[in-house]
Coordinates of N, CA and C in Angstrom, one line a residue:
X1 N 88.6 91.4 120.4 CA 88.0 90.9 119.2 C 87.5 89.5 119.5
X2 N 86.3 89.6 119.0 CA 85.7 88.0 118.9 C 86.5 87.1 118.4
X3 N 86.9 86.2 118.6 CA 87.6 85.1 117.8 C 87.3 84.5 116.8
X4 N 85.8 84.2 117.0 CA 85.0 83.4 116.4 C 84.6 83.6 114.6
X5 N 85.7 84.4 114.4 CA 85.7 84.6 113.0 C 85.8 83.3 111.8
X6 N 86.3 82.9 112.6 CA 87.1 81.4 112.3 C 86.0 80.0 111.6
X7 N 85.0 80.5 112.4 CA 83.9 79.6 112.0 C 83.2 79.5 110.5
X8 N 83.5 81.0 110.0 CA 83.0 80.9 108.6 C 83.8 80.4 107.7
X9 N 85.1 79.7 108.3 CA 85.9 78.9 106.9 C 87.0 78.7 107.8
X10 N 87.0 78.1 108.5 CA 88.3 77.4 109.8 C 89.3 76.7 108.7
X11 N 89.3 76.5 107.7 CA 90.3 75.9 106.7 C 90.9 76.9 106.1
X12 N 90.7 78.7 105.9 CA 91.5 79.9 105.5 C 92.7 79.7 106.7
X13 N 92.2 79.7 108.0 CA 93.1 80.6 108.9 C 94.4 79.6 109.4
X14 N 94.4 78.5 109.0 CA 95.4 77.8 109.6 C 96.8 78.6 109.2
X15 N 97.3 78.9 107.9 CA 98.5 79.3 107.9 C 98.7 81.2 108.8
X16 N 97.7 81.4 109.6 CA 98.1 82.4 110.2 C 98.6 82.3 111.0
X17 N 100.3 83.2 111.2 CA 101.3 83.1 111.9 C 100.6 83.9 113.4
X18 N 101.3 83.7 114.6 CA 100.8 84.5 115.9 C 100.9 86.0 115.3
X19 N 101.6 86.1 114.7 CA 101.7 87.7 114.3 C 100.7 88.1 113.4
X20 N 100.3 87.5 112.5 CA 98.9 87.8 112.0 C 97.8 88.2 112.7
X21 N 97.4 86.9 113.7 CA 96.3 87.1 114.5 C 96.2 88.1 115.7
X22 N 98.1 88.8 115.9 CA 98.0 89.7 116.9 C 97.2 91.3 115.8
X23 N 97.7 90.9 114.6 CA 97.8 92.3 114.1 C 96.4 92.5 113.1
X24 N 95.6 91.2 113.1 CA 94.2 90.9 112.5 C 93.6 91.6 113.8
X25 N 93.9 91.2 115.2 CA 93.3 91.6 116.6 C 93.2 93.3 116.8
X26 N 94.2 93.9 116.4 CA 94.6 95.1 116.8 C 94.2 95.8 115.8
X27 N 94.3 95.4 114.8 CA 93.0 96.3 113.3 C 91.6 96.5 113.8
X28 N 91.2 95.4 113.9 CA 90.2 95.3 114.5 C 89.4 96.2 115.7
X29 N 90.3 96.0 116.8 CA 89.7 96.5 117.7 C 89.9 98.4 117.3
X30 N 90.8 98.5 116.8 CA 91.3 99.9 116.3 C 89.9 100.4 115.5
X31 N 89.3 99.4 114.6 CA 88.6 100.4 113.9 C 86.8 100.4 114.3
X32 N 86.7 99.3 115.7 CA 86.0 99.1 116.0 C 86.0 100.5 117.1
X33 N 86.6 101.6 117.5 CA 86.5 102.8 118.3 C 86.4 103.9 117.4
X34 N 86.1 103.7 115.6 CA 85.4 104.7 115.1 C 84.0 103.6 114.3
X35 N 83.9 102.7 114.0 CA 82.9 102.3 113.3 C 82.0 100.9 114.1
X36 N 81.1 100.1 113.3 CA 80.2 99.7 114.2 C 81.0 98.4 113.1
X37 N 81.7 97.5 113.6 CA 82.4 96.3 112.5 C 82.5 95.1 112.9
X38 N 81.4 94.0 112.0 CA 81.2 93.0 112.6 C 81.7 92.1 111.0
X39 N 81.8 90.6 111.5 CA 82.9 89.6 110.8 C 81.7 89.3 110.2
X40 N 81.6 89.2 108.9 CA 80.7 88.2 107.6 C 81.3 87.5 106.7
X41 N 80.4 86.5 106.5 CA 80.7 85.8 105.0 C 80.6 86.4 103.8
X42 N 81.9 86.1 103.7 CA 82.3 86.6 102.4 C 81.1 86.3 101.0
X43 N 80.7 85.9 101.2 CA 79.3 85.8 100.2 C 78.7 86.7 100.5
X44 N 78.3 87.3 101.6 CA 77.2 88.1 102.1 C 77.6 89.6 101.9
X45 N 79.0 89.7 101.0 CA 79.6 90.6 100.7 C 79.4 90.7 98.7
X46 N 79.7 92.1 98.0 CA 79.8 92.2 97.2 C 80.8 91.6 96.5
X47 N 81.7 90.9 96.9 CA 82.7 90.6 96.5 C 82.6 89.5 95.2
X48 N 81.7 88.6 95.3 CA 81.9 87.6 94.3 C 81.2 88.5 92.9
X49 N 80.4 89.4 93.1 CA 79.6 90.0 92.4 C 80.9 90.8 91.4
X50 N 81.4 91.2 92.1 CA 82.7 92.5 91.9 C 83.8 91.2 90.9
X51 N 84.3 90.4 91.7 CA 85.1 90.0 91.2 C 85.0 88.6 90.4
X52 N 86.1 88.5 89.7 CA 85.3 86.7 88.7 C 87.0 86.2 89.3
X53 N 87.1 85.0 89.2 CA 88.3 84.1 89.6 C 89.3 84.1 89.0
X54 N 89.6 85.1 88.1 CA 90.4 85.2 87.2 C 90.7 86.4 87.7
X55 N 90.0 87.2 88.4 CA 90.1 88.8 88.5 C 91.7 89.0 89.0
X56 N 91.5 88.3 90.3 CA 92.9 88.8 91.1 C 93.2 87.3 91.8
X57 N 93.8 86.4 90.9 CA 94.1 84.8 91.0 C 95.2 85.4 92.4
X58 N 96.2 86.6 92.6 CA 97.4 86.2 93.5 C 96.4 86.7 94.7
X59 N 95.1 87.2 95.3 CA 94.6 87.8 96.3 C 93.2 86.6 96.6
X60 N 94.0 85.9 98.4 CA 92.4 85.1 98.7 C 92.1 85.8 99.7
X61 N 90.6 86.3 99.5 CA 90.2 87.0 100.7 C 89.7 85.8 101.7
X62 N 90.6 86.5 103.1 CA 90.3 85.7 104.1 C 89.3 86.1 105.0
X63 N 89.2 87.2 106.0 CA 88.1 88.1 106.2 C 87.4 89.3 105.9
X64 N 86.0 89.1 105.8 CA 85.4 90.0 105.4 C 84.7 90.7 107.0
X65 N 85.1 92.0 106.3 CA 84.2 93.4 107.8 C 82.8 93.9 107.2
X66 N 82.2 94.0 107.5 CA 81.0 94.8 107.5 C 81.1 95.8 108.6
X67 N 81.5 97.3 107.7 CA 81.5 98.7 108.7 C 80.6 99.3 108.4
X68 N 79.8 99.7 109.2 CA 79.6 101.1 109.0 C 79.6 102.2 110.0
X69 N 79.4 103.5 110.0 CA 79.5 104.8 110.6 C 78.7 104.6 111.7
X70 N 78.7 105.2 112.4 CA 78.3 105.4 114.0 C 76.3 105.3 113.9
X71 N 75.7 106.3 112.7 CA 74.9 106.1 112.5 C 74.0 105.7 111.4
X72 N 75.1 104.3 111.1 CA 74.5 103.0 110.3 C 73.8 103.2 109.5
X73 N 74.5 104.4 108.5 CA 73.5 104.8 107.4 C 74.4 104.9 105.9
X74 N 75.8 104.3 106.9 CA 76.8 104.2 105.6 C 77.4 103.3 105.6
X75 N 77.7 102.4 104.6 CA 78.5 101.2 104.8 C 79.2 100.9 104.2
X76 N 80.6 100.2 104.3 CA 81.5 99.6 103.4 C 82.1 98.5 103.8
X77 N 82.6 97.9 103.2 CA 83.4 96.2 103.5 C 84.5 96.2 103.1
X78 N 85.4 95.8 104.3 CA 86.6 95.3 104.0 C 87.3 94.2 104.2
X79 N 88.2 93.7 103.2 CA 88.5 92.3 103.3 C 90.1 92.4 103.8
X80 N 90.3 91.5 104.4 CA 92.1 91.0 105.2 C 92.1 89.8 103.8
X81 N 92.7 90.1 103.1 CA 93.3 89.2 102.1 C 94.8 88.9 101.8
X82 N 95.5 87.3 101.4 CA 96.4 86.9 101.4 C 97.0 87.3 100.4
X83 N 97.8 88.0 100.1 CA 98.8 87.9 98.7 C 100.0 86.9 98.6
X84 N 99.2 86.1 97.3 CA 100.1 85.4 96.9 C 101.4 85.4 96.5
X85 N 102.8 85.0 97.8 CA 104.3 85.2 97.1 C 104.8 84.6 96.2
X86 N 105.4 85.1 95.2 CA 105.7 84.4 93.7 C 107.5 85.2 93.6
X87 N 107.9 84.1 92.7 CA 109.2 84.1 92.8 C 109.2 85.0 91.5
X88 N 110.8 85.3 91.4 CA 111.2 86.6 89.9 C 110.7 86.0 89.1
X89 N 110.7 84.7 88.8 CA 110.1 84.2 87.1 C 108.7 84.0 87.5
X90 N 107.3 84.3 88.4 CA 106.6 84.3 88.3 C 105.8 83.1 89.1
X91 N 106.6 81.9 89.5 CA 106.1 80.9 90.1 C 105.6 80.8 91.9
X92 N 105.3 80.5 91.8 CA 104.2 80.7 93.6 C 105.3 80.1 95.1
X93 N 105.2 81.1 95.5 CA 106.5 80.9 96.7 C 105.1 79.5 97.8
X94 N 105.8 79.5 98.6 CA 104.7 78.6 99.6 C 103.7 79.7 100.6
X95 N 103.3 79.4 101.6 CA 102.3 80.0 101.7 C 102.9 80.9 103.3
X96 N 103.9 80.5 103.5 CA 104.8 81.1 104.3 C 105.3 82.2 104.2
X97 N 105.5 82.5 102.5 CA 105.8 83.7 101.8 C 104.3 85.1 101.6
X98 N 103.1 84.3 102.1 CA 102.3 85.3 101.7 C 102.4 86.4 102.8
X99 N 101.8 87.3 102.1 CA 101.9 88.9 103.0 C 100.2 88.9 102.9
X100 N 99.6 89.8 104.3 CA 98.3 90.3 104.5 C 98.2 91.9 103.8
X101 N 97.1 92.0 103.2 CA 97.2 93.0 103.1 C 95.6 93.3 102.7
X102 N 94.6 94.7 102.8 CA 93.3 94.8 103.0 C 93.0 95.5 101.6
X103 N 92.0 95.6 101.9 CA 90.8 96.2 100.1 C 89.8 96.4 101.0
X104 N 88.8 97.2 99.9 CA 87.4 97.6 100.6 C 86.7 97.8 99.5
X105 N 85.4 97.2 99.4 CA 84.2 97.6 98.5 C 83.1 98.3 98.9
X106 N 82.3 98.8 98.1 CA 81.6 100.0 98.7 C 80.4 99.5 97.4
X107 N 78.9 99.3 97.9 CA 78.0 99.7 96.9 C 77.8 100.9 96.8
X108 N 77.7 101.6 95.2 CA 77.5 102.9 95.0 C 76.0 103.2 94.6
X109 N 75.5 104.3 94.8 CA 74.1 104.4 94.4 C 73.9 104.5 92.8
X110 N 75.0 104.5 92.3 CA 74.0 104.6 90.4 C 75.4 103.9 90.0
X111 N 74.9 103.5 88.6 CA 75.8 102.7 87.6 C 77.2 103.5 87.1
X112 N 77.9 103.4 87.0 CA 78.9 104.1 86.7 C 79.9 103.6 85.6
X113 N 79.2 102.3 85.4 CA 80.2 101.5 84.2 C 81.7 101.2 85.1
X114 N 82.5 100.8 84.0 CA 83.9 101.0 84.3 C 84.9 102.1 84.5
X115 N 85.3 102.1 85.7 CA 86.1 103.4 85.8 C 87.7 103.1 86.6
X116 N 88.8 103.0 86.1 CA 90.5 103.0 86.7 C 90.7 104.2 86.8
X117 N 91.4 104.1 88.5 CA 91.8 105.3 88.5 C 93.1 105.8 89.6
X118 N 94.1 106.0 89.3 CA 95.2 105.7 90.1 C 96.2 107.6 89.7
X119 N 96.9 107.7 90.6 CA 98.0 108.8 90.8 C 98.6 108.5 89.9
X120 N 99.1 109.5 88.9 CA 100.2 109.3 87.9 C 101.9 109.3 88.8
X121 N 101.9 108.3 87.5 CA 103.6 107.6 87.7 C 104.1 107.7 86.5
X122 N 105.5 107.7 86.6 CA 106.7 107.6 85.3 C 106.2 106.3 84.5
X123 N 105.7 105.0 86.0 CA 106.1 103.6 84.4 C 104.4 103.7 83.7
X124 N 103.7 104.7 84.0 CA 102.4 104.3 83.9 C 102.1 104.6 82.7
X125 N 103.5 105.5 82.3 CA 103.3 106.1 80.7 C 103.6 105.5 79.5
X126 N 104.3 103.8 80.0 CA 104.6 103.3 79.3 C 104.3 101.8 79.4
X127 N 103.0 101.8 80.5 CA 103.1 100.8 80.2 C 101.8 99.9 79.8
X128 N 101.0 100.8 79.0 CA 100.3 100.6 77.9 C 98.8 100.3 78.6
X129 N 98.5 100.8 79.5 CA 97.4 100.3 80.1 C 96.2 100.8 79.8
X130 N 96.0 101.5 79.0 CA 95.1 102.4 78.4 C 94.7 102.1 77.3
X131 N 95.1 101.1 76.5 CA 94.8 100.5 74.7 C 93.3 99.5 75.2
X132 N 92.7 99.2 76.6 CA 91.8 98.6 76.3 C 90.2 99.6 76.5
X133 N 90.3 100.5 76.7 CA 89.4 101.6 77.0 C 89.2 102.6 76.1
X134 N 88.6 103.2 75.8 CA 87.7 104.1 74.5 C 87.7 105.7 75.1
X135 N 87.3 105.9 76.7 CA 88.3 107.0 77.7 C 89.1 107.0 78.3
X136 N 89.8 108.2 77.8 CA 90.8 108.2 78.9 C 90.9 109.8 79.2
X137 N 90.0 109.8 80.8 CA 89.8 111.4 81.0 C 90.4 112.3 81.2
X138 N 90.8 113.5 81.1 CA 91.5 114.4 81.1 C 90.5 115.8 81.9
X139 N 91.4 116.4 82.7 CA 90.5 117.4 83.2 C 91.4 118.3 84.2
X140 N 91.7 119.9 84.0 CA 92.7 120.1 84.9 C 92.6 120.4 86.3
X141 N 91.7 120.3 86.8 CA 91.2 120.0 88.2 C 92.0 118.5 88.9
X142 N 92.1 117.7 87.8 CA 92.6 116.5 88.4 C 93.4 115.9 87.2
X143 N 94.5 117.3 87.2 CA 95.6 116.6 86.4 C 96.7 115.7 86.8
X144 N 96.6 115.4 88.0 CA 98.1 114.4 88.4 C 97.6 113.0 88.8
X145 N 96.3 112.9 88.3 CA 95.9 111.8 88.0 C 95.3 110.8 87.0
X146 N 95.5 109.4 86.3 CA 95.2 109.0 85.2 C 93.6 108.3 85.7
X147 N 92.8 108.6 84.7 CA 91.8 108.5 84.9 C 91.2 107.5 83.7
X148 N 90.8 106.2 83.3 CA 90.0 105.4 82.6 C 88.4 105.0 82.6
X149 N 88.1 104.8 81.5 CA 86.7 104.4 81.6 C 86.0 103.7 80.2
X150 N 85.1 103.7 80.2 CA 84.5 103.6 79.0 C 83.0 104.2 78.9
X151 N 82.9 105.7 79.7 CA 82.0 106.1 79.5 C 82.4 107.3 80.1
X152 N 82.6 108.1 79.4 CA 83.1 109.5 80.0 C 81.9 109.9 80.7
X153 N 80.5 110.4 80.4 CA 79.3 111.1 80.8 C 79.6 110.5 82.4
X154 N 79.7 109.3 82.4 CA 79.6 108.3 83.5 C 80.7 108.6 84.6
X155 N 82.0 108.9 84.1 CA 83.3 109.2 84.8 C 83.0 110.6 84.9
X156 N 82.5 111.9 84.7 CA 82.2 112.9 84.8 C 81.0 113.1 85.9
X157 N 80.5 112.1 86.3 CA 79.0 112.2 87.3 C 80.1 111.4 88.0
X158 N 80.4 110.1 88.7 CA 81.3 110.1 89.6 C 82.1 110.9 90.0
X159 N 82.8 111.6 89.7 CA 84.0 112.3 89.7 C 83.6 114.1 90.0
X160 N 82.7 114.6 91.3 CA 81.8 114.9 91.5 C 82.9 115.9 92.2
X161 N 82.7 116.9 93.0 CA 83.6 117.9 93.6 C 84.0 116.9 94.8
X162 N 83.2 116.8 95.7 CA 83.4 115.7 97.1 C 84.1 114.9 96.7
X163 N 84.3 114.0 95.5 CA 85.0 112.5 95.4 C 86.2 113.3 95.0
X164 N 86.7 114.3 94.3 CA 88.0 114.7 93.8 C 88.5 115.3 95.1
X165 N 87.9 115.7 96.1 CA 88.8 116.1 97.3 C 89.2 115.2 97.9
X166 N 88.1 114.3 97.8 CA 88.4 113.1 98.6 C 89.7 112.2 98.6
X167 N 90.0 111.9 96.8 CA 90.5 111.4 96.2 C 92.2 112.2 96.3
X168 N 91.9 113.9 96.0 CA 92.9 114.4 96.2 C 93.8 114.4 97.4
X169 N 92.8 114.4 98.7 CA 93.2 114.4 99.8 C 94.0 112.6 100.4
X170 N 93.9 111.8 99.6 CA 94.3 110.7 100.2 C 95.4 110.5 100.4
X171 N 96.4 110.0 101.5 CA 97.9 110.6 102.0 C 98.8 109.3 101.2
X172 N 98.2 108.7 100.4 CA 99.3 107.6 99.8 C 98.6 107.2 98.3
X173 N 100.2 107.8 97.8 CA 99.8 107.4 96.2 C 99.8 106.5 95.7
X174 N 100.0 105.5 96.2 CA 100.3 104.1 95.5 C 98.2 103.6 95.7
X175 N 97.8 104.3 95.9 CA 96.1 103.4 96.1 C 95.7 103.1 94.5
X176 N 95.0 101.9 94.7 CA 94.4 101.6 93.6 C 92.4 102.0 93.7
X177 N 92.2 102.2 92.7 CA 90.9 102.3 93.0 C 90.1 102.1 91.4
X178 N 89.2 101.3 91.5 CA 88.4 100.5 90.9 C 86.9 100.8 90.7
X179 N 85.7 101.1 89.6 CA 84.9 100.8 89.8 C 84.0 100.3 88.8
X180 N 83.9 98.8 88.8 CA 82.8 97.7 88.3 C 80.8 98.4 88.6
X181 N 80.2 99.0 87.5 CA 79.5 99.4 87.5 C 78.6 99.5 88.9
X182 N 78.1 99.1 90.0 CA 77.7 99.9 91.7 C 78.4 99.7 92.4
X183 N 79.7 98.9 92.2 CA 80.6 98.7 93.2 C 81.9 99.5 92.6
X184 N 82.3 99.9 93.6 CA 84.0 100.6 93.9 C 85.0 99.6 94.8
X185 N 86.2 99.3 94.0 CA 87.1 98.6 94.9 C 88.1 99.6 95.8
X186 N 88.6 99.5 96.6 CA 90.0 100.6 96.7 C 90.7 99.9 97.5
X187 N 92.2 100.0 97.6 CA 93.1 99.9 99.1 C 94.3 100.1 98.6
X188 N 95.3 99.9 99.0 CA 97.2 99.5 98.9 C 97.8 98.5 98.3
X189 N 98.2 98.6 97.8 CA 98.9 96.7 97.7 C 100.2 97.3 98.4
X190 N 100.0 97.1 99.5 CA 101.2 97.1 100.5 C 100.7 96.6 101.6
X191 N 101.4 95.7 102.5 CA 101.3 95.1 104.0 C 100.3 95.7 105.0
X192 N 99.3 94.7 105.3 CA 98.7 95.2 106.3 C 99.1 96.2 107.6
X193 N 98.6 97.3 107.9 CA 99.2 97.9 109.5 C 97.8 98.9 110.0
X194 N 97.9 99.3 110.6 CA 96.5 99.5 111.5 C 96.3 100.5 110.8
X195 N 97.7 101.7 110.8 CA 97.2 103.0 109.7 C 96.8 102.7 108.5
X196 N 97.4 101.8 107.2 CA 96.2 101.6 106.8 C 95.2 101.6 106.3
X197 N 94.7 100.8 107.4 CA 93.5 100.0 107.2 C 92.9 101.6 108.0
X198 N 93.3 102.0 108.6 CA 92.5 103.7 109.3 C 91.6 104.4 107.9
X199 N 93.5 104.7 107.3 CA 93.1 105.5 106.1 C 92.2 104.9 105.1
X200 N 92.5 103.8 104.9 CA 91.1 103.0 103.8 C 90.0 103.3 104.1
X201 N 89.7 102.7 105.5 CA 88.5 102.9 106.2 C 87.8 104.5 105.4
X202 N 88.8 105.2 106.4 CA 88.2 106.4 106.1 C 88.2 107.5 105.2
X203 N 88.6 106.7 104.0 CA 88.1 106.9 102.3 C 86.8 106.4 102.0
X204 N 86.8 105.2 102.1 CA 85.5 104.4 101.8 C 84.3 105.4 102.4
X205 N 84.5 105.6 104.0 CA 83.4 106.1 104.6 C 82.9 107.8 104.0
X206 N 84.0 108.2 103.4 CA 83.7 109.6 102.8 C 83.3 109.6 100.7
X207 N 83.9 108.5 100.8 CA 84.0 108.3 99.0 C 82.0 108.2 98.8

């Protein structure tokens, strides 16, 4: 891996431990033997478009990937972002406490409005997250999943045969997946590790 990532904001990377930069190295080269993945500014990414500073105050993206497929006709972006550690009452551990962990955005070809959409859970039924939305879709093809929006027509054209296998097929339930009218967010909120960032990858590239 090029090192020289470092250049687009040499004031992110200081709190990276050797173990970071071994395991930033090893992602990297890992996903550089299925995709074509080079380091950009984070501006040059959808990301500020996607998100407002309020969005996700505990997540600073530190590097941004620009991937795409072998033949550079599909593309997605993934960011190595810091999660902020915060103590039981809420307050911000030091920066020693943060964990790495990845996301990926994807421009989509048509507007899709707002769409949440995550594997059903026990706390998810109670914990009210559905009172700000006008859909909430239902469909028994993809009943073990909660599905939000505010445009059903809209979440019924995404939500296409390909994206529900895709979706169905993904080997970890904890994924979050997001989409802000042409952009789609997705990844883990769990710790960086090469798998993954594999599997992300290779949702994005099929989604």
């Amino acid at each position: 891996m090029d090192p020289d990532y470092r250049k687009y904001d040499v004031t992110r990377f200081f709190d990276f431990t050797e173990e970071d930069e071994k395991l930033i190295t090893e992602v990297y080269d890992q996903l550089s033997e299925s995709y074509h993945v080079s380091v950009v500014d984070i501006k040059e990414s959808p990301y500020e478009q996607f998100s407002s500073h309020d969005m996700y105050p505990l997540f600073i993206p530190q590097i941004c990937y620009l991937v795409k497929d072998r033949n550079k006709d599909n593309s997605f972006y993934l960011f190595i972002v810091s999660k902020v550690g915060m103590t039981s009452r809420g307050g911000l551990l030091g920066r020693k406490y943060d964990t790495l962990q990845l996301w990926g955005l994807k421009n989509l070809d048509e507007n899709f409005g707002y769409i949440s959409l995550n594997k059903k859970k026990l706390m998810d039924k109670v914990a009210g997250i559905f009172s700000s939305f006008n859909v909430n879709f239902t469909d028994r093809e993809f009943k073990d999943f909660y599905v939000v929006g505010n445009d059903q027509f809209k979440i019924m054209n995404f939500l296409n045969p390909k994206r529900k296998e895709t979706i169905k097929n993904f080997p970890n339930e904890d994924f979050k997946l997001e989409v802000r009218n042409t952009i789609l967010s997705f990844g883990i909120p769990d710790i960086l590790t090469i798998e993954n960032a594999e599997i992300i990858s290779k949702f994005l590239e099929e989604i």
